[in-house]
CSV table of C-alpha atoms in Angstrom, one decimal:
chain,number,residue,atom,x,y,z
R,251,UNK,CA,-36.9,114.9,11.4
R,252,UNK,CA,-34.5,112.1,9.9
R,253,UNK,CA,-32.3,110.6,12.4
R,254,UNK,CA,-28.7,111.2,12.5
R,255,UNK,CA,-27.9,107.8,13.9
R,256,UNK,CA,-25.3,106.3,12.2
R,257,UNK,CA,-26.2,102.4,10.4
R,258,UNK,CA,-24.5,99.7,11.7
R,259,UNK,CA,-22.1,98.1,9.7
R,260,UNK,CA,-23.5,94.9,8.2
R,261,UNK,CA,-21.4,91.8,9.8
R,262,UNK,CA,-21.6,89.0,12.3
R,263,UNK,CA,-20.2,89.1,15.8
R,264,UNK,CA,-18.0,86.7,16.3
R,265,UNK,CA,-17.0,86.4,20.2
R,266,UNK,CA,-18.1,89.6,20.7
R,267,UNK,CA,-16.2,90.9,17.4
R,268,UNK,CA,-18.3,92.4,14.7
R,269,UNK,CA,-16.8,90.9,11.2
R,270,UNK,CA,-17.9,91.6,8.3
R,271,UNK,CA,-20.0,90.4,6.0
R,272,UNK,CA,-17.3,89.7,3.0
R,273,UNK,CA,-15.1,88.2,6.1
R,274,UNK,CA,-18.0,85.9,7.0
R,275,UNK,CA,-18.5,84.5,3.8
R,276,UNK,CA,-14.8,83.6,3.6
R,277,UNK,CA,-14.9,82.3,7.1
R,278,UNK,CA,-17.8,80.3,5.9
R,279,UNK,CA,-16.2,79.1,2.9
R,280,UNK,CA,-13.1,77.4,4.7
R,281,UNK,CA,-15.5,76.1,7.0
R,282,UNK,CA,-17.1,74.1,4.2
R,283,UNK,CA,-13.6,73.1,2.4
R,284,UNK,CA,-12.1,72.0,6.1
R,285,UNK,CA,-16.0,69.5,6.6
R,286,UNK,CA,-15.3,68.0,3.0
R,287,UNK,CA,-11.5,67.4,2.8
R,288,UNK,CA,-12.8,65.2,6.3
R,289,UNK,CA,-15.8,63.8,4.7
R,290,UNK,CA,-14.5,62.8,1.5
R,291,UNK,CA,-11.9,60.0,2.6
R,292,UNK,CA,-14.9,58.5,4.4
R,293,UNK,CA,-17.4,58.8,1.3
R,294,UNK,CA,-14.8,56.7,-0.5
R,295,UNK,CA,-14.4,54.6,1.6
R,296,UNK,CA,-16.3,51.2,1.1
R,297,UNK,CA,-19.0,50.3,3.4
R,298,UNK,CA,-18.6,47.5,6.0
R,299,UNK,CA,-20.9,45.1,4.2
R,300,UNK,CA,-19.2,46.1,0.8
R,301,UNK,CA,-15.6,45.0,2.6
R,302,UNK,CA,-17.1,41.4,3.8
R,303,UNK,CA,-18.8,41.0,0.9
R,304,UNK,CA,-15.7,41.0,-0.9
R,305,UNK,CA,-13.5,39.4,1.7
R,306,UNK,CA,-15.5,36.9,1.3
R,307,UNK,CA,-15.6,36.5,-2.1
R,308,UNK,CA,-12.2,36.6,-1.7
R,309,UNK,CA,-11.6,34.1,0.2
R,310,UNK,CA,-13.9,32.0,-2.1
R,311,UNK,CA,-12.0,32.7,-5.0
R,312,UNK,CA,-9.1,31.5,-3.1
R,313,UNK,CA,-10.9,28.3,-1.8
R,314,UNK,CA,-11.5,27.7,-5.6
R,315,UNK,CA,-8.0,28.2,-7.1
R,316,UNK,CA,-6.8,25.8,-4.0
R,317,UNK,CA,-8.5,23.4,-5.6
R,318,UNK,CA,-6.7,23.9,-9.1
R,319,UNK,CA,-3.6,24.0,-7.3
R,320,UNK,CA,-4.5,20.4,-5.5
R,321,UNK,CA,-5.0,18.9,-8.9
R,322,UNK,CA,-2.0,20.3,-10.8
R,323,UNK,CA,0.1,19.2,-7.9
R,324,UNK,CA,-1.9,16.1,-7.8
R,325,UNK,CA,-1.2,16.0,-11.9
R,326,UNK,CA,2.1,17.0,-10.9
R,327,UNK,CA,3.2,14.2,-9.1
R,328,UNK,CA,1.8,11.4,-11.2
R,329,UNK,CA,3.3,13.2,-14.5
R,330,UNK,CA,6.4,13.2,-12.6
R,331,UNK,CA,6.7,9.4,-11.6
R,332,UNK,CA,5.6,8.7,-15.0
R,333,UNK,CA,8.5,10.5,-16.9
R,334,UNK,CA,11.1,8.7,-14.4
R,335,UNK,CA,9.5,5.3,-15.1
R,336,UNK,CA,9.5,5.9,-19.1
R,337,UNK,CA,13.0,7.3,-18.9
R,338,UNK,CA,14.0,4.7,-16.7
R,339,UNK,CA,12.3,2.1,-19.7
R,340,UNK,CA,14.3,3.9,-22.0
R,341,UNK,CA,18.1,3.6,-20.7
R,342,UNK,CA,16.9,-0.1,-20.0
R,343,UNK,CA,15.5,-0.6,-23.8
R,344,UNK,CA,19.2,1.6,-25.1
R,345,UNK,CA,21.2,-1.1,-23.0
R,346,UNK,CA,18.9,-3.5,-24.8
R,347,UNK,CA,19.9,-2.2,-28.1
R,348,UNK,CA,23.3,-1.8,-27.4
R,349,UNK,CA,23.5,-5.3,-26.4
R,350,UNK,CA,21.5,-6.1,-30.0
R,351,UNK,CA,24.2,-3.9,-32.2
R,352,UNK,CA,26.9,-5.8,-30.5
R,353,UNK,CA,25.2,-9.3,-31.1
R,354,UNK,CA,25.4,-8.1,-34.4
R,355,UNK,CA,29.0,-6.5,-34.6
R,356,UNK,CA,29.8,-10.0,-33.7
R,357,UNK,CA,28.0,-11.8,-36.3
R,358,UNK,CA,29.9,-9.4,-38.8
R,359,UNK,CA,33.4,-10.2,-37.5
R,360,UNK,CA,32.8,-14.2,-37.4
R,361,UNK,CA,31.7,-13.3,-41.0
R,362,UNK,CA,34.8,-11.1,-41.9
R,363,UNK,CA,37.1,-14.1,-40.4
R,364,UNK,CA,35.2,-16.2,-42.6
R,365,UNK,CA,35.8,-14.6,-45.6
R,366,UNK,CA,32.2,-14.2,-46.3
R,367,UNK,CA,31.6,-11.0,-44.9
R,368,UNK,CA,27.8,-9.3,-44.8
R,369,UNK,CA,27.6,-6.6,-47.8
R,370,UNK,CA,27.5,-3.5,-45.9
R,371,UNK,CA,28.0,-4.5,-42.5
R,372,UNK,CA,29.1,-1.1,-41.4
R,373,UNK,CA,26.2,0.3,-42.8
R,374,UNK,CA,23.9,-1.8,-41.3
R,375,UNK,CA,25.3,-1.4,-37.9
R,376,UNK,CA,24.8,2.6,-38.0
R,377,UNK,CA,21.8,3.2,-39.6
R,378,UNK,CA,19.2,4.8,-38.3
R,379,UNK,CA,16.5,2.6,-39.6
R,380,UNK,CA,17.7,-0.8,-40.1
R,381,UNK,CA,14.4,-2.0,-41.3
R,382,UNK,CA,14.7,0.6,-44.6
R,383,UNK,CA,18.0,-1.0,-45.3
R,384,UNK,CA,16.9,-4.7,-45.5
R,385,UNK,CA,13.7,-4.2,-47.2
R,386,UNK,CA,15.5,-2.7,-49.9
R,387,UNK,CA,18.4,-5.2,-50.3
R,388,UNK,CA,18.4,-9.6,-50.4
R,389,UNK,CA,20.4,-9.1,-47.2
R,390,UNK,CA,17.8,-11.3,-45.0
R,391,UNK,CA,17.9,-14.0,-47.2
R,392,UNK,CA,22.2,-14.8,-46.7
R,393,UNK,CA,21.6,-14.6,-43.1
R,394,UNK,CA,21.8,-18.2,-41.0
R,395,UNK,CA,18.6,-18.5,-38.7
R,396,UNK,CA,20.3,-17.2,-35.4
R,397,UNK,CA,21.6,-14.3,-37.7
R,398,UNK,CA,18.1,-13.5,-39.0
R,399,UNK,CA,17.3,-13.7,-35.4
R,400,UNK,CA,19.5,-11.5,-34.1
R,401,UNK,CA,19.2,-9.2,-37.0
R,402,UNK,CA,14.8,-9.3,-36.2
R,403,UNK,CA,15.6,-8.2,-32.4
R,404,UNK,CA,17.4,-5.9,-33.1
R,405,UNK,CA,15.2,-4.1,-35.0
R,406,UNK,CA,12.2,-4.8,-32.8
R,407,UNK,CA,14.5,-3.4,-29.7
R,408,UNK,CA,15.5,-0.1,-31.9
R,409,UNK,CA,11.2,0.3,-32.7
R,410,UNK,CA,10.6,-0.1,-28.6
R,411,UNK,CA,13.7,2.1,-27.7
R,412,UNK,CA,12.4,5.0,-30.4
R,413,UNK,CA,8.8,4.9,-28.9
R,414,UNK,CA,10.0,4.9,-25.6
R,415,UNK,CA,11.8,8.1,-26.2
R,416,UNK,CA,9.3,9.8,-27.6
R,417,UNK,CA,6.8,8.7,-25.0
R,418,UNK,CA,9.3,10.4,-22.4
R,419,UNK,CA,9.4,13.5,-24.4
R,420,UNK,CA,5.4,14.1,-24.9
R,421,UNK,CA,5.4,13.2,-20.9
R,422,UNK,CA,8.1,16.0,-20.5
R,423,UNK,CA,6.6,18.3,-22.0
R,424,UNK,CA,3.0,17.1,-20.1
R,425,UNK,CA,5.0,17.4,-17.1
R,426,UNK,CA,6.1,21.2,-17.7
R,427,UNK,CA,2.6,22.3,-18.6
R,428,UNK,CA,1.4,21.0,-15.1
R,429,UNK,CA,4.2,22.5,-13.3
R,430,UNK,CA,3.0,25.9,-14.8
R,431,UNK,CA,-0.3,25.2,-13.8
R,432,UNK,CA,1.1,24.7,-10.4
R,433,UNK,CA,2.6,27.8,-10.2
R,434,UNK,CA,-0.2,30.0,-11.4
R,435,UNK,CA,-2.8,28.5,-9.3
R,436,UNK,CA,-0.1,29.2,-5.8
R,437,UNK,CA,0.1,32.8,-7.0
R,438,UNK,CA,-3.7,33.4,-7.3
R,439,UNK,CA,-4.4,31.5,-3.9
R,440,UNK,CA,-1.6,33.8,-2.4
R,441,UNK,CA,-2.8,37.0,-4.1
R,442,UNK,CA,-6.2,36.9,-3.2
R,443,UNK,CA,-5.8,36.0,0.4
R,444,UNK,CA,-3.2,39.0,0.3
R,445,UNK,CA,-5.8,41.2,-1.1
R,446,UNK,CA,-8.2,40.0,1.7
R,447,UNK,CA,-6.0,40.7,4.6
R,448,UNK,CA,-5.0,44.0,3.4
R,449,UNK,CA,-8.8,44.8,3.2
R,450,UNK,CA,-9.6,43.3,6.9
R,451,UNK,CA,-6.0,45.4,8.2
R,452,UNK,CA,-7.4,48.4,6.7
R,453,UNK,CA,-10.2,48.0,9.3
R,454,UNK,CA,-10.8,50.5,12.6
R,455,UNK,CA,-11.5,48.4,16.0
R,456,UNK,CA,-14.9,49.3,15.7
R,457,UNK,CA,-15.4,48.2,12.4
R,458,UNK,CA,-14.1,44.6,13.1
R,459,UNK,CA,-16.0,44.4,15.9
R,460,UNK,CA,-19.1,45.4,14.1
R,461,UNK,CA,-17.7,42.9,11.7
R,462,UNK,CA,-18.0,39.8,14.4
R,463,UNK,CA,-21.6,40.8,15.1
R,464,UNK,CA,-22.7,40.2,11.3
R,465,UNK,CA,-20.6,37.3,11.4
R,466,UNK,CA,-22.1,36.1,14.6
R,467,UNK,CA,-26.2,37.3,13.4
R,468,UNK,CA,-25.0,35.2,10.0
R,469,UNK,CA,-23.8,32.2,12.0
R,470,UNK,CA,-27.6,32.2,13.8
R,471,UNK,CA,-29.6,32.1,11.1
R,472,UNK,CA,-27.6,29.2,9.6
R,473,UNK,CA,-28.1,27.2,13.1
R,474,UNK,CA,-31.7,28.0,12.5
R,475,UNK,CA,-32.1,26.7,9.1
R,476,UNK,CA,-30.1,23.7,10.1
R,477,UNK,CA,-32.9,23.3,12.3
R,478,UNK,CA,-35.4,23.7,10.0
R,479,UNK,CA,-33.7,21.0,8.1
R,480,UNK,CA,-33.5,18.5,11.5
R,481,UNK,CA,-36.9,18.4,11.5
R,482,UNK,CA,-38.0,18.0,8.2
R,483,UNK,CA,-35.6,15.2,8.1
R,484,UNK,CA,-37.4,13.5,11.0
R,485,UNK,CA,-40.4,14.4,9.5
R,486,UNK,CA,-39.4,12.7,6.7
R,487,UNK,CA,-37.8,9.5,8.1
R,488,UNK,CA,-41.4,9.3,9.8
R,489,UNK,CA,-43.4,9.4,6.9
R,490,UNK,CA,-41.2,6.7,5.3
R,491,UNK,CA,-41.6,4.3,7.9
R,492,UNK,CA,-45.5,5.0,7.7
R,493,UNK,CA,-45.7,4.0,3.8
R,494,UNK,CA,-43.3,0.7,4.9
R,495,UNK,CA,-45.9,0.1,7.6
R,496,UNK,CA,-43.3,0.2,10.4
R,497,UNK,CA,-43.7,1.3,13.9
R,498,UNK,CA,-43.0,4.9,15.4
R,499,UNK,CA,-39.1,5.2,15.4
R,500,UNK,CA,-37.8,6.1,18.7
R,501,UNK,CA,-34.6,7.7,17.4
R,502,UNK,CA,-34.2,10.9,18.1
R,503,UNK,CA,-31.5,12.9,16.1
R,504,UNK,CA,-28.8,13.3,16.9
R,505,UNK,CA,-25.4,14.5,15.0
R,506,UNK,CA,-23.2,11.9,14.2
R,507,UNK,CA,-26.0,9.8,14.3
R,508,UNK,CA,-27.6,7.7,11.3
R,509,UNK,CA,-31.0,7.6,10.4
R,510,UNK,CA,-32.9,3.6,12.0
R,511,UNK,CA,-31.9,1.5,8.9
R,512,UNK,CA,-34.6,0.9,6.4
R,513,UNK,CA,-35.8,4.1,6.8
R,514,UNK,CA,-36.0,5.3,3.5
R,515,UNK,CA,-34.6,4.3,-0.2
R,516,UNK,CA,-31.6,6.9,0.3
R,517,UNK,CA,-31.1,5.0,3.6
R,518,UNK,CA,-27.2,4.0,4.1
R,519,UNK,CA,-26.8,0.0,5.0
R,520,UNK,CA,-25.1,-1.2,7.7
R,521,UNK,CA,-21.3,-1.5,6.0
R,522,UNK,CA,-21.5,2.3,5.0
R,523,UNK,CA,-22.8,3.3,8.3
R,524,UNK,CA,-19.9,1.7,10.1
R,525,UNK,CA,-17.5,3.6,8.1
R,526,UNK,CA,-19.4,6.5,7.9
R,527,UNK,CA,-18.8,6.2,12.1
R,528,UNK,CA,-14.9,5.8,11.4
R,529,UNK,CA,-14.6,8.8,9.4
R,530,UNK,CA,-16.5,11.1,11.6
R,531,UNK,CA,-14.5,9.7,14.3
R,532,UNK,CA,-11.3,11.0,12.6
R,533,UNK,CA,-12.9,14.2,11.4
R,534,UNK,CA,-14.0,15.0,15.0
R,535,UNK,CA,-10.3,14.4,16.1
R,536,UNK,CA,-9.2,16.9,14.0
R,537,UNK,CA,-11.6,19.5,15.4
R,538,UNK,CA,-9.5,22.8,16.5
R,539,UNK,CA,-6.4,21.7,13.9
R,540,UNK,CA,-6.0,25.4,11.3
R,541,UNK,CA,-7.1,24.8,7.8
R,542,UNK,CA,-4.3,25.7,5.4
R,543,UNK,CA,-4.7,25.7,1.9
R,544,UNK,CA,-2.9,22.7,0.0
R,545,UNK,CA,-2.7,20.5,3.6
R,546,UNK,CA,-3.8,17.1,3.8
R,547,UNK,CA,-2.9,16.7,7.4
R,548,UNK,CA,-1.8,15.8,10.0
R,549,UNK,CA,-1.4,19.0,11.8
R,550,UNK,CA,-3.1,21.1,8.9
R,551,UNK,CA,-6.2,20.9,6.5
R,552,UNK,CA,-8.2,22.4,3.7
R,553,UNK,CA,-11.2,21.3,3.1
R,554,UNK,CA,-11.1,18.3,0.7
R,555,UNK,CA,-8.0,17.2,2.1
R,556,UNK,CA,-10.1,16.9,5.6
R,557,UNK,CA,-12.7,14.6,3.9
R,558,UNK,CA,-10.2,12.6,2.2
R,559,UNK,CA,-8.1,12.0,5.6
R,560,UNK,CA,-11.6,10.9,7.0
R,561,UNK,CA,-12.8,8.8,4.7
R,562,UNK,CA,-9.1,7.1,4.6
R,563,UNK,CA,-9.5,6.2,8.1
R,564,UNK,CA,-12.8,4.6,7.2
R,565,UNK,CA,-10.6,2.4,4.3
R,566,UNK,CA,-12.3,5.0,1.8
R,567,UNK,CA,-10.2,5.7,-1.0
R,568,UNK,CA,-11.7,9.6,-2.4
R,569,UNK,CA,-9.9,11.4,-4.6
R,570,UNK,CA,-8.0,14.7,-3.7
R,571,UNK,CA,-9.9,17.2,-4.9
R,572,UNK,CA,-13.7,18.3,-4.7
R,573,UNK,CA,-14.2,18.2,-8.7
R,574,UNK,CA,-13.4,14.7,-8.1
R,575,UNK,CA,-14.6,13.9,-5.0
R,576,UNK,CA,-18.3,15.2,-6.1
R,577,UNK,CA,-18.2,12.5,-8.7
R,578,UNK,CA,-17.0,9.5,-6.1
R,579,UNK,CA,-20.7,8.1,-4.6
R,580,UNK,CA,-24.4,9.0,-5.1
R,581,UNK,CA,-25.9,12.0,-5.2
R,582,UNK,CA,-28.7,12.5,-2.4
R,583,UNK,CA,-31.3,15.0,-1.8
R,584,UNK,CA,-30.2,17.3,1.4
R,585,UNK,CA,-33.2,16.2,3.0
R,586,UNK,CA,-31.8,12.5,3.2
R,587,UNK,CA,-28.6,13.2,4.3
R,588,UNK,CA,-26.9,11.1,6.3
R,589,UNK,CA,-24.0,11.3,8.6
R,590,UNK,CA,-20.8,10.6,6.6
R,591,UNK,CA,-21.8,12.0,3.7
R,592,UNK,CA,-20.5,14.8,1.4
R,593,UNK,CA,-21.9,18.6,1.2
R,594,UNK,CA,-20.6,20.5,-1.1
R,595,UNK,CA,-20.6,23.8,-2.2
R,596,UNK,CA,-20.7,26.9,-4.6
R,597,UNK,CA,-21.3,26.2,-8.4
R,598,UNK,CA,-17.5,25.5,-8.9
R,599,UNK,CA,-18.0,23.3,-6.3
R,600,UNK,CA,-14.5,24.3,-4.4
R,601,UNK,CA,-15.9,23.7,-1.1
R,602,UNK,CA,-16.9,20.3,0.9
R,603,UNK,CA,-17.8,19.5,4.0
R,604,UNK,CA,-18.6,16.1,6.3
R,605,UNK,CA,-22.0,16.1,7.0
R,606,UNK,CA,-22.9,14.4,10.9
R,607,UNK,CA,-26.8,15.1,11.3
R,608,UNK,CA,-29.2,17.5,12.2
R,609,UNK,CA,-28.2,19.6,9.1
R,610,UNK,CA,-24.9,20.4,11.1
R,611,UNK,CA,-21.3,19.2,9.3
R,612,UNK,CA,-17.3,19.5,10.0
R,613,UNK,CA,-15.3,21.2,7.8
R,614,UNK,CA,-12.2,23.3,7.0
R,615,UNK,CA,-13.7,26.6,6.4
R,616,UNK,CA,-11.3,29.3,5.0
R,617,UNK,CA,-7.7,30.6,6.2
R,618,UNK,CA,-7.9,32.1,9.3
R,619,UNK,CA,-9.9,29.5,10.6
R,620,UNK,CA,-9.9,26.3,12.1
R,621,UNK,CA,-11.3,22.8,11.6
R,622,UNK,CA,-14.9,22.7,13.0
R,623,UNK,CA,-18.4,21.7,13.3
R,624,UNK,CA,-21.2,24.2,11.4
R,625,UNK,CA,-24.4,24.4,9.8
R,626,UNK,CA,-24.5,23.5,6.3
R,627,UNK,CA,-26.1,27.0,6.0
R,628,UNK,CA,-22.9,28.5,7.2
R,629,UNK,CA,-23.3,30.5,3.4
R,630,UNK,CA,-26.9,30.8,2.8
R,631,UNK,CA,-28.9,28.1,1.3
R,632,UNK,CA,-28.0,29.0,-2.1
R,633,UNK,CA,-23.9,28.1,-1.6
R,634,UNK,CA,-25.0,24.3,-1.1
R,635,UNK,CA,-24.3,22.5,-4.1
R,636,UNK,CA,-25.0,18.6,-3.7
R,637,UNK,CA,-24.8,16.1,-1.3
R,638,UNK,CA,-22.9,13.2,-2.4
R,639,UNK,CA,-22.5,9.4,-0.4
R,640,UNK,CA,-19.2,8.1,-0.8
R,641,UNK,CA,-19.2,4.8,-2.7
């Protein structure tokens, strides 16, 4: 006998509610809408790594046009002294001419009181190009000798007076090129370390802290591979001494400290190390002091204007920026380096640092941070450049 029982309506209890099976789907639906609108925010999102990859490529970038702004103001300044100096020629050399013209206006009246004035005195005392005049005229030769003379330096002091100007005009115009220069490189420095700390505020308290700990793993393995690097460098101070047929060195490295003397071809002599000692002295006192781009001390630094603030206390002359500065000694192998001397990195090279020994060196890192001592890996291995020894 078929059952009378009635089928229960299709559904899903919800609470002890029985809903049915179109309200489920809809319920379901939402459900999904509500998990992406949450998720996608999150999916677009850049990853932690992706954010201090390009914070630091930020800050790079920045470290690089800091440089181009250190040698347009550096270009700045010398264009600027030169244009006072030329313009300060030039109202001397106009005096100079003025006092000519009158020589002359005084040669005419003698000659007018005379009776036997000049042929076109007047003329000859405004033109433009006195020279034109007299080579197309017999004037020169009705001129007494302290005429001619005065006649000759006036003409040479109008020639000087002309160049000079235009001398001071090509330097003007020099000088407003560099100024633009200027400019453009202090709004790219500002506008990427903008970018960079609107990318690092963006960040949760868990993120930067997660943030520190790559930072910190990072900062480990360069103190490793400046390890690595002590130790070969020993090894290879060693090995030198064994071709010279030298005893066992008892030195022991040491930052700061300079390979024995003789140890090597690269080896620095004694008058370098003694001012290599002076400028790590002043580079040490300067530990804690904020790095800020376009400082050359005494309370701030960037990076090249650290080295070049060392080196000066050392009676080092290096120029102001690291495209320069990278050009001012020897190159050396990294192997050889010596404390005192120059690391510098990334292929623009817009970074430099003061190397003091076992592969560890001072610099002004990046903004945000202060003046300190690090591994020349602080970057990877690949970020290191050259090493040059100041001449």
């Amino acid at each position: 006998m078929a059952s009378h029982r009635k089928s229960r309506p299709t559904g899903t209890r919800v609470a002890g509610i029985r809903v049915p099976a179109l309200a489920t789907a809809a319920l379901t639906s939402v459900a999904l809408l509500s998990q992406t609108a949450t998720a996608a925010p999150a999916d677009d999102r850049p990853s932690l790594e992706e954010v201090r990859k390009k914070v630091d490529d930020l800050y790079r970038q920045a470290g690089s046009a800091t440089e181009k702004y250190n040698a347009a103001k550096e270009r700045t300044t010398k264009q600027r002294e030169r244009v006072d100096t030329l313009l300060d020629d030039v109202a001397r050399r106009t005096q100079e001419l003025n006092d000519a013209r009158e020589e002359l206006g005084s040669f005419a009246a003698a000659q007018y009181r005379s009776g036997a004035s000049l042929p076109d005195t007047a003329t000859l005392l405004l033109a433009d190009t006195p020279q034109g005049y007299f080579d197309q005229t017999h004037l020169m030769d009705r001129l007494t000798g302290r005429q001619k003379e005065a006649v000759d330096d006036y003409i040479t002091q109008q020639s000087r007076t002309m160049r000079k100007r235009q001398e001071a005009t090509e330097s003007l115009r020099t000088l407003t090129d560099s100024q633009r220069d200027l400019k453009t490189a202090k709004a790219t420095v500002q506008r990427k370390l903008t970018t960079a700390r609107e990318l690092l505020s963006e960040l949760t308290a868990e993120e930067k802290a997660r943030l520190a700990a790559l930072e910190k793993k990072k900062q480990r393995e360069a103190a490793r591979k400046a390890a690595e690097l002590a130790r070969r460098q020993a090894a290879e101070r060693e090995e030198r001494r064994e071709r010279a047929g030298q005893p066992a060195a008892e030195h022991t490295a040491t930052p700061g400290t300079p390979a024995p003397a003789g140890s090597g071809t690269t080896a620095p002599d004694a008058s370098y190390t003694t001012a290599a000692g002076k400028a790590l002295a002043f580079a040490r006192a300067q530990i804690g002091k904020p790095y800020v781009w376009g400082a050359t001390g005494p309370g701030s630094y960037d990076c090249s204007g650290l080295t070049q603030a060392a080196w000066r206390a050392a009676d080092v002359a290096l120029p102001r920026t690291t495209y320069d500065q990278v050009n001012a000694g020897t190159t050396v192998p990294l192997s050889q380096a010596q404390p005192g001397d120059l690391v510098f990195f990334y292929d623009d090279v817009s970074h430099v640092g003061l190397y003091i020994g076992d592969g560890m060196m001072i610099h002004a890192p990046k903004p945000g941070a202060y003046v300190r001592e690090e591994s020349v890996y602080y970057d990877g291995e690949s970020s290191i450049h050259s090493v040059v020894r100041p001449a």
